[in-house]
């Protein structure tokens, strides 16, 4: 195992956990704003109000009584996702790609009955998958029809694009590719592959699994250096616009690519992690400093489009 001293990490511009909590989160994210992103129902509302593309909310299971109504409600929807409004880390997400005669087919191909689906919803209400174990509601949203652009780059799951936005500027991006080791989840700590992305082009920079460089996907064998995000400027613009609707100065924006509707915001995060630095092979600090060096008046007068363009042109070289 190799160790790097804190001094060397600071010199490389790597932001540590304390720096993230104090410099990035505490200084830029008012706690009163957290519910806008911690509660995904509220997130859906502000995204819809701003006209930002996101999977459509079909319904909400508010209490146990609603669970008895699920069977009739779901007759109108062939494909859907049930998830906790206050979940984290992808826990409690159930994707149903089709159903017939009370038999529901999950994205993995496994089939479950109505009782299993009702039990899952009940567990969500009890807070089994939620932040702090608090009581929750179960969201039912439309299933994303993922673009086949990324076929072969992920095992079972589909790639999402995580973009860190600082004071409205996209400052770093990566994609998370699920693997057998991560059990199909896009969690780097569980073994998913992280691929750093060039802010200017959306092309792969480097890839890591378990904090070590990898050149090919461990399960599919696809060369990770060939990964490239189409419509890249649209991804950055979406991320930049999310600053304006949340006022969160340090924000993680997760975006997926729908084959019919293009880029869609999946989730927002007020406490995005730091593993993105490992995937990119560079630290966040120099890019944060570059934004802080700009005059506040200049920043406030820039549109989301102009901030996204600034990031593409300047920050990829920092």
PDB file of C-alpha atoms in Angstrom, residues 3-17 277-278 282-286:
ATOM      1  CA  UNK A   3       0.830   6.479   1.394  1.00  0.00           C
ATOM      2  CA  UNK A   4       0.970  10.137   0.430  1.00  0.00           C
ATOM      3  CA  UNK A   5       1.699  12.782   3.024  1.00  0.00           C
ATOM      4  CA  UNK A   6      -0.877  15.524   3.724  1.00  0.00           C
ATOM      5  CA  UNK A   7       1.672  18.103   2.587  1.00  0.00           C
ATOM      6  CA  UNK A   8       1.995  16.453  -0.835  1.00  0.00           C
ATOM      7  CA  UNK A   9      -1.799  16.255  -1.195  1.00  0.00           C
ATOM      8  CA  UNK A  10      -2.174  19.956  -0.378  1.00  0.00           C
ATOM      9  CA  UNK A  11       0.554  20.803  -2.892  1.00  0.00           C
ATOM     10  CA  UNK A  12      -1.379  18.838  -5.521  1.00  0.00           C
ATOM     11  CA  UNK A  13      -4.489  20.897  -4.729  1.00  0.00           C
ATOM     12  CA  UNK A  14      -6.405  17.952  -3.269  1.00  0.00           C
ATOM     13  CA  UNK A  15      -9.227  19.034  -0.955  1.00  0.00           C
ATOM     14  CA  UNK A  16      -9.518  16.879   2.173  1.00  0.00           C
ATOM     15  CA  UNK A  17     -12.623  16.083   4.187  1.00  0.00           C
ATOM     16  CA  UNK A 277     -10.497  14.051  -7.456  1.00  0.00           C
ATOM     17  CA  UNK A 278      -9.097  10.526  -7.577  1.00  0.00           C
ATOM     18  CA  UNK A 282      -6.149  16.228  -9.829  1.00  0.00           C
ATOM     19  CA  UNK A 283      -7.400  18.320  -6.928  1.00  0.00           C
ATOM     20  CA  UNK A 284     -10.365  20.659  -6.729  1.00  0.00           C
ATOM     21  CA  UNK A 285      -8.533  23.473  -4.929  1.00  0.00           C
ATOM     22  CA  UNK A 286      -6.922  25.226  -7.947  1.00  0.00           C
TER      23      UNK A 286
END
